[in-house]
JSON list of C-alpha atoms in Angstrom, two decimals:
[
{"chain": "A", "resi": 1, "resn": "UNK", "atom": "CA", "xyz": [-18.67, -11.03, 26.84]},
{"chain": "A", "resi": 2, "resn": "UNK", "atom": "CA", "xyz": [-17.40, -10.71, 23.29]},
{"chain": "A", "resi": 3, "resn": "UNK", "atom": "CA", "xyz": [-20.16, -10.76, 20.68]},
{"chain": "A", "resi": 4, "resn": "UNK", "atom": "CA", "xyz": [-19.29, -11.85, 17.16]},
{"chain": "A", "resi": 5, "resn": "UNK", "atom": "CA", "xyz": [-21.62, -11.44, 14.20]},
{"chain": "A", "resi": 6, "resn": "UNK", "atom": "CA", "xyz": [-20.98, -13.23, 10.92]},
{"chain": "A", "resi": 7, "resn": "UNK", "atom": "CA", "xyz": [-22.38, -12.19, 7.57]},
{"chain": "A", "resi": 8, "resn": "UNK", "atom": "CA", "xyz": [-21.84, -12.84, 3.88]},
{"chain": "A", "resi": 9, "resn": "UNK", "atom": "CA", "xyz": [-23.07, -16.40, 3.56]},
{"chain": "A", "resi": 10, "resn": "UNK", "atom": "CA", "xyz": [-25.42, -17.50, 0.84]},
{"chain": "A", "resi": 11, "resn": "UNK", "atom": "CA", "xyz": [-25.99, -19.73, -2.15]},
{"chain": "A", "resi": 12, "resn": "UNK", "atom": "CA", "xyz": [-23.29, -19.90, -4.81]},
{"chain": "A", "resi": 13, "resn": "UNK", "atom": "CA", "xyz": [-22.51, -22.17, -7.72]},
{"chain": "A", "resi": 14, "resn": "UNK", "atom": "CA", "xyz": [-19.47, -24.41, -7.71]},
{"chain": "A", "resi": 15, "resn": "UNK", "atom": "CA", "xyz": [-16.41, -22.46, -8.75]},
{"chain": "A", "resi": 16, "resn": "UNK", "atom": "CA", "xyz": [-17.80, -19.24, -7.37]},
{"chain": "A", "resi": 17, "resn": "UNK", "atom": "CA", "xyz": [-16.63, -17.03, -4.52]},
{"chain": "A", "resi": 18, "resn": "UNK", "atom": "CA", "xyz": [-17.97, -15.62, -1.28]},
{"chain": "A", "resi": 19, "resn": "UNK", "atom": "CA", "xyz": [-16.53, -13.28, 1.31]},
{"chain": "A", "resi": 20, "resn": "UNK", "atom": "CA", "xyz": [-17.55, -13.82, 4.90]},
{"chain": "A", "resi": 21, "resn": "UNK", "atom": "CA", "xyz": [-17.24, -11.12, 7.52]},
{"chain": "A", "resi": 22, "resn": "UNK", "atom": "CA", "xyz": [-17.22, -11.33, 11.29]},
{"chain": "A", "resi": 23, "resn": "UNK", "atom": "CA", "xyz": [-17.66, -8.10, 13.16]},
{"chain": "A", "resi": 24, "resn": "UNK", "atom": "CA", "xyz": [-17.55, -7.17, 16.81]},
{"chain": "A", "resi": 25, "resn": "UNK", "atom": "CA", "xyz": [-17.89, -4.03, 18.86]},
{"chain": "A", "resi": 26, "resn": "UNK", "atom": "CA", "xyz": [-15.19, -5.33, 21.17]},
{"chain": "A", "resi": 27, "resn": "UNK", "atom": "CA", "xyz": [-12.62, -2.56, 21.62]},
{"chain": "A", "resi": 28, "resn": "UNK", "atom": "CA", "xyz": [-9.85, -5.03, 22.41]},
{"chain": "A", "resi": 29, "resn": "UNK", "atom": "CA", "xyz": [-10.36, -6.93, 19.15]},
{"chain": "A", "resi": 30, "resn": "UNK", "atom": "CA", "xyz": [-6.65, -6.77, 18.39]},
{"chain": "A", "resi": 31, "resn": "UNK", "atom": "CA", "xyz": [-5.93, -8.82, 21.51]},
{"chain": "A", "resi": 32, "resn": "UNK", "atom": "CA", "xyz": [-7.75, -11.84, 20.09]},
{"chain": "A", "resi": 33, "resn": "UNK", "atom": "CA", "xyz": [-6.62, -14.60, 17.79]},
{"chain": "A", "resi": 34, "resn": "UNK", "atom": "CA", "xyz": [-9.46, -15.14, 15.34]},
{"chain": "A", "resi": 35, "resn": "UNK", "atom": "CA", "xyz": [-10.51, -18.36, 13.71]},
{"chain": "A", "resi": 36, "resn": "UNK", "atom": "CA", "xyz": [-13.01, -19.62, 11.19]},
{"chain": "A", "resi": 37, "resn": "UNK", "atom": "CA", "xyz": [-14.61, -23.01, 11.54]},
{"chain": "A", "resi": 38, "resn": "UNK", "atom": "CA", "xyz": [-17.35, -24.79, 9.67]},
{"chain": "A", "resi": 39, "resn": "UNK", "atom": "CA", "xyz": [-19.83, -27.52, 10.42]},
{"chain": "A", "resi": 40, "resn": "UNK", "atom": "CA", "xyz": [-21.76, -29.57, 7.92]},
{"chain": "A", "resi": 41, "resn": "UNK", "atom": "CA", "xyz": [-24.86, -31.56, 8.93]},
{"chain": "A", "resi": 42, "resn": "UNK", "atom": "CA", "xyz": [-23.92, -34.68, 10.84]},
{"chain": "A", "resi": 43, "resn": "UNK", "atom": "CA", "xyz": [-20.25, -33.75, 10.96]},
{"chain": "A", "resi": 44, "resn": "UNK", "atom": "CA", "xyz": [-17.94, -32.39, 13.61]},
{"chain": "A", "resi": 45, "resn": "UNK", "atom": "CA", "xyz": [-16.94, -28.76, 13.61]},
{"chain": "A", "resi": 46, "resn": "UNK", "atom": "CA", "xyz": [-13.90, -28.35, 11.34]},
{"chain": "A", "resi": 47, "resn": "UNK", "atom": "CA", "xyz": [-11.03, -25.87, 11.39]},
{"chain": "A", "resi": 48, "resn": "UNK", "atom": "CA", "xyz": [-10.84, -23.60, 8.37]},
{"chain": "A", "resi": 49, "resn": "UNK", "atom": "CA", "xyz": [-8.35, -20.82, 9.13]},
{"chain": "A", "resi": 50, "resn": "UNK", "atom": "CA", "xyz": [-6.90, -18.68, 11.89]},
{"chain": "A", "resi": 51, "resn": "UNK", "atom": "CA", "xyz": [-5.08, -15.38, 12.10]},
{"chain": "A", "resi": 52, "resn": "UNK", "atom": "CA", "xyz": [-2.82, -13.90, 14.75]},
{"chain": "A", "resi": 53, "resn": "UNK", "atom": "CA", "xyz": [-3.54, -10.71, 16.67]},
{"chain": "A", "resi": 54, "resn": "UNK", "atom": "CA", "xyz": [-1.96, -8.29, 14.22]},
{"chain": "A", "resi": 55, "resn": "UNK", "atom": "CA", "xyz": [-2.59, -10.40, 11.14]},
{"chain": "A", "resi": 56, "resn": "UNK", "atom": "CA", "xyz": [1.04, -11.20, 10.39]},
{"chain": "A", "resi": 57, "resn": "UNK", "atom": "CA", "xyz": [0.52, -14.95, 10.74]},
{"chain": "A", "resi": 58, "resn": "UNK", "atom": "CA", "xyz": [-2.19, -17.00, 9.12]},
{"chain": "A", "resi": 59, "resn": "UNK", "atom": "CA", "xyz": [-2.99, -20.71, 9.31]},
{"chain": "A", "resi": 60, "resn": "UNK", "atom": "CA", "xyz": [-5.15, -22.90, 7.13]},
{"chain": "A", "resi": 61, "resn": "UNK", "atom": "CA", "xyz": [-6.56, -26.35, 6.95]},
{"chain": "A", "resi": 62, "resn": "UNK", "atom": "CA", "xyz": [-4.76, -28.25, 4.19]},
{"chain": "A", "resi": 63, "resn": "UNK", "atom": "CA", "xyz": [-8.00, -28.77, 2.28]},
{"chain": "A", "resi": 64, "resn": "UNK", "atom": "CA", "xyz": [-8.65, -25.02, 2.08]},
{"chain": "A", "resi": 65, "resn": "UNK", "atom": "CA", "xyz": [-5.12, -23.75, 1.58]},
{"chain": "A", "resi": 66, "resn": "UNK", "atom": "CA", "xyz": [-4.85, -21.88, -1.69]},
{"chain": "A", "resi": 67, "resn": "UNK", "atom": "CA", "xyz": [-8.59, -21.37, -2.02]},
{"chain": "A", "resi": 68, "resn": "UNK", "atom": "CA", "xyz": [-9.45, -19.50, 1.20]},
{"chain": "A", "resi": 69, "resn": "UNK", "atom": "CA", "xyz": [-7.81, -16.38, 2.62]},
{"chain": "A", "resi": 70, "resn": "UNK", "atom": "CA", "xyz": [-8.26, -15.06, 6.13]},
{"chain": "A", "resi": 71, "resn": "UNK", "atom": "CA", "xyz": [-7.59, -11.41, 6.93]},
{"chain": "A", "resi": 72, "resn": "UNK", "atom": "CA", "xyz": [-8.46, -8.88, 9.58]},
{"chain": "A", "resi": 73, "resn": "UNK", "atom": "CA", "xyz": [-9.01, -5.16, 9.98]},
{"chain": "A", "resi": 74, "resn": "UNK", "atom": "CA", "xyz": [-8.29, -4.27, 13.57]},
{"chain": "A", "resi": 75, "resn": "UNK", "atom": "CA", "xyz": [-9.34, -0.66, 13.08]},
{"chain": "A", "resi": 76, "resn": "UNK", "atom": "CA", "xyz": [-12.84, -1.88, 12.25]},
{"chain": "A", "resi": 77, "resn": "UNK", "atom": "CA", "xyz": [-12.81, -4.95, 14.51]},
{"chain": "A", "resi": 78, "resn": "UNK", "atom": "CA", "xyz": [-13.59, -7.29, 11.65]},
{"chain": "A", "resi": 79, "resn": "UNK", "atom": "CA", "xyz": [-12.16, -10.55, 10.37]},
{"chain": "A", "resi": 80, "resn": "UNK", "atom": "CA", "xyz": [-12.79, -11.82, 6.86]},
{"chain": "A", "resi": 81, "resn": "UNK", "atom": "CA", "xyz": [-12.74, -15.11, 5.03]},
{"chain": "A", "resi": 82, "resn": "UNK", "atom": "CA", "xyz": [-12.41, -14.88, 1.27]},
{"chain": "A", "resi": 83, "resn": "UNK", "atom": "CA", "xyz": [-13.48, -18.17, -0.30]},
{"chain": "A", "resi": 84, "resn": "UNK", "atom": "CA", "xyz": [-12.68, -18.88, -3.93]},
{"chain": "A", "resi": 85, "resn": "UNK", "atom": "CA", "xyz": [-13.15, -21.91, -6.18]},
{"chain": "A", "resi": 86, "resn": "UNK", "atom": "CA", "xyz": [-15.93, -23.14, -3.94]},
{"chain": "A", "resi": 87, "resn": "UNK", "atom": "CA", "xyz": [-16.95, -26.77, -4.09]},
{"chain": "A", "resi": 88, "resn": "UNK", "atom": "CA", "xyz": [-20.19, -28.49, -3.04]},
{"chain": "A", "resi": 89, "resn": "UNK", "atom": "CA", "xyz": [-18.29, -30.07, -0.15]},
{"chain": "A", "resi": 90, "resn": "UNK", "atom": "CA", "xyz": [-17.67, -26.58, 1.24]},
{"chain": "A", "resi": 91, "resn": "UNK", "atom": "CA", "xyz": [-21.36, -26.40, 2.09]},
{"chain": "A", "resi": 92, "resn": "UNK", "atom": "CA", "xyz": [-21.66, -25.82, 5.84]},
{"chain": "A", "resi": 93, "resn": "UNK", "atom": "CA", "xyz": [-22.44, -23.31, 8.53]},
{"chain": "A", "resi": 94, "resn": "UNK", "atom": "CA", "xyz": [-19.38, -21.12, 8.96]},
{"chain": "A", "resi": 95, "resn": "UNK", "atom": "CA", "xyz": [-18.51, -19.74, 12.38]},
{"chain": "A", "resi": 96, "resn": "UNK", "atom": "CA", "xyz": [-15.99, -17.20, 13.53]},
{"chain": "A", "resi": 97, "resn": "UNK", "atom": "CA", "xyz": [-14.42, -17.55, 16.94]},
{"chain": "A", "resi": 98, "resn": "UNK", "atom": "CA", "xyz": [-12.03, -15.69, 19.22]},
{"chain": "A", "resi": 99, "resn": "UNK", "atom": "CA", "xyz": [-9.39, -16.64, 21.76]},
{"chain": "A", "resi": 100, "resn": "UNK", "atom": "CA", "xyz": [-6.52, -14.83, 23.41]},
{"chain": "A", "resi": 101, "resn": "UNK", "atom": "CA", "xyz": [-3.70, -17.34, 22.88]},
{"chain": "A", "resi": 102, "resn": "UNK", "atom": "CA", "xyz": [-2.34, -18.63, 19.60]},
{"chain": "A", "resi": 103, "resn": "UNK", "atom": "CA", "xyz": [-1.72, -22.17, 20.79]},
{"chain": "A", "resi": 104, "resn": "UNK", "atom": "CA", "xyz": [-4.24, -24.81, 19.72]},
{"chain": "A", "resi": 105, "resn": "UNK", "atom": "CA", "xyz": [-5.56, -22.44, 17.06]},
{"chain": "A", "resi": 106, "resn": "UNK", "atom": "CA", "xyz": [-7.05, -25.32, 15.06]},
{"chain": "A", "resi": 107, "resn": "UNK", "atom": "CA", "xyz": [-8.91, -26.88, 17.99]},
{"chain": "A", "resi": 108, "resn": "UNK", "atom": "CA", "xyz": [-12.42, -25.45, 18.35]},
{"chain": "A", "resi": 109, "resn": "UNK", "atom": "CA", "xyz": [-12.60, -26.49, 22.02]},
{"chain": "A", "resi": 110, "resn": "UNK", "atom": "CA", "xyz": [-9.95, -23.89, 22.87]},
{"chain": "A", "resi": 111, "resn": "UNK", "atom": "CA", "xyz": [-11.92, -20.91, 21.59]},
{"chain": "A", "resi": 112, "resn": "UNK", "atom": "CA", "xyz": [-13.74, -18.73, 24.09]},
{"chain": "A", "resi": 113, "resn": "UNK", "atom": "CA", "xyz": [-16.22, -16.78, 21.98]},
{"chain": "A", "resi": 114, "resn": "UNK", "atom": "CA", "xyz": [-18.35, -17.74, 19.00]},
{"chain": "A", "resi": 115, "resn": "UNK", "atom": "CA", "xyz": [-20.63, -16.13, 16.50]},
{"chain": "A", "resi": 116, "resn": "UNK", "atom": "CA", "xyz": [-24.01, -17.50, 15.54]},
{"chain": "A", "resi": 117, "resn": "UNK", "atom": "CA", "xyz": [-22.83, -18.81, 12.19]},
{"chain": "A", "resi": 118, "resn": "UNK", "atom": "CA", "xyz": [-23.67, -18.09, 8.59]},
{"chain": "A", "resi": 119, "resn": "UNK", "atom": "CA", "xyz": [-24.85, -20.66, 6.06]},
{"chain": "A", "resi": 120, "resn": "UNK", "atom": "CA", "xyz": [-22.82, -21.26, 2.92]},
{"chain": "A", "resi": 121, "resn": "UNK", "atom": "CA", "xyz": [-24.37, -23.49, 0.28]},
{"chain": "A", "resi": 122, "resn": "UNK", "atom": "CA", "xyz": [-22.48, -24.44, -2.88]},
{"chain": "A", "resi": 123, "resn": "UNK", "atom": "CA", "xyz": [-24.53, -25.96, -5.66]},
{"chain": "A", "resi": 124, "resn": "UNK", "atom": "CA", "xyz": [-23.06, -28.32, -8.24]}
]
């Protein structure tokens, strides 16, 4: 079982930045495609970004492209989500997730492992 632990959420004003981290003790971290998703109250879980095993390929939701950056450090088994120019509509619980194949990277139902989530609140 792969355990993922997110951190870095919090309260920030609109226009501000946050950096989320997702760490694991999994030694085969580099064999996983990693994704970030978010879920606001009353809404379905939404794709944010994904990154390939070695980090050479990244994918973003159109609404976050240019504001969010996903990256990974395989030596430290951690994936990051840098969020800039935050908006109140970015308020949600943010989850990291892992899967072994790159296909369907934007579909949360295809991910095998999930973290517990971290709350991000953006005030106007």
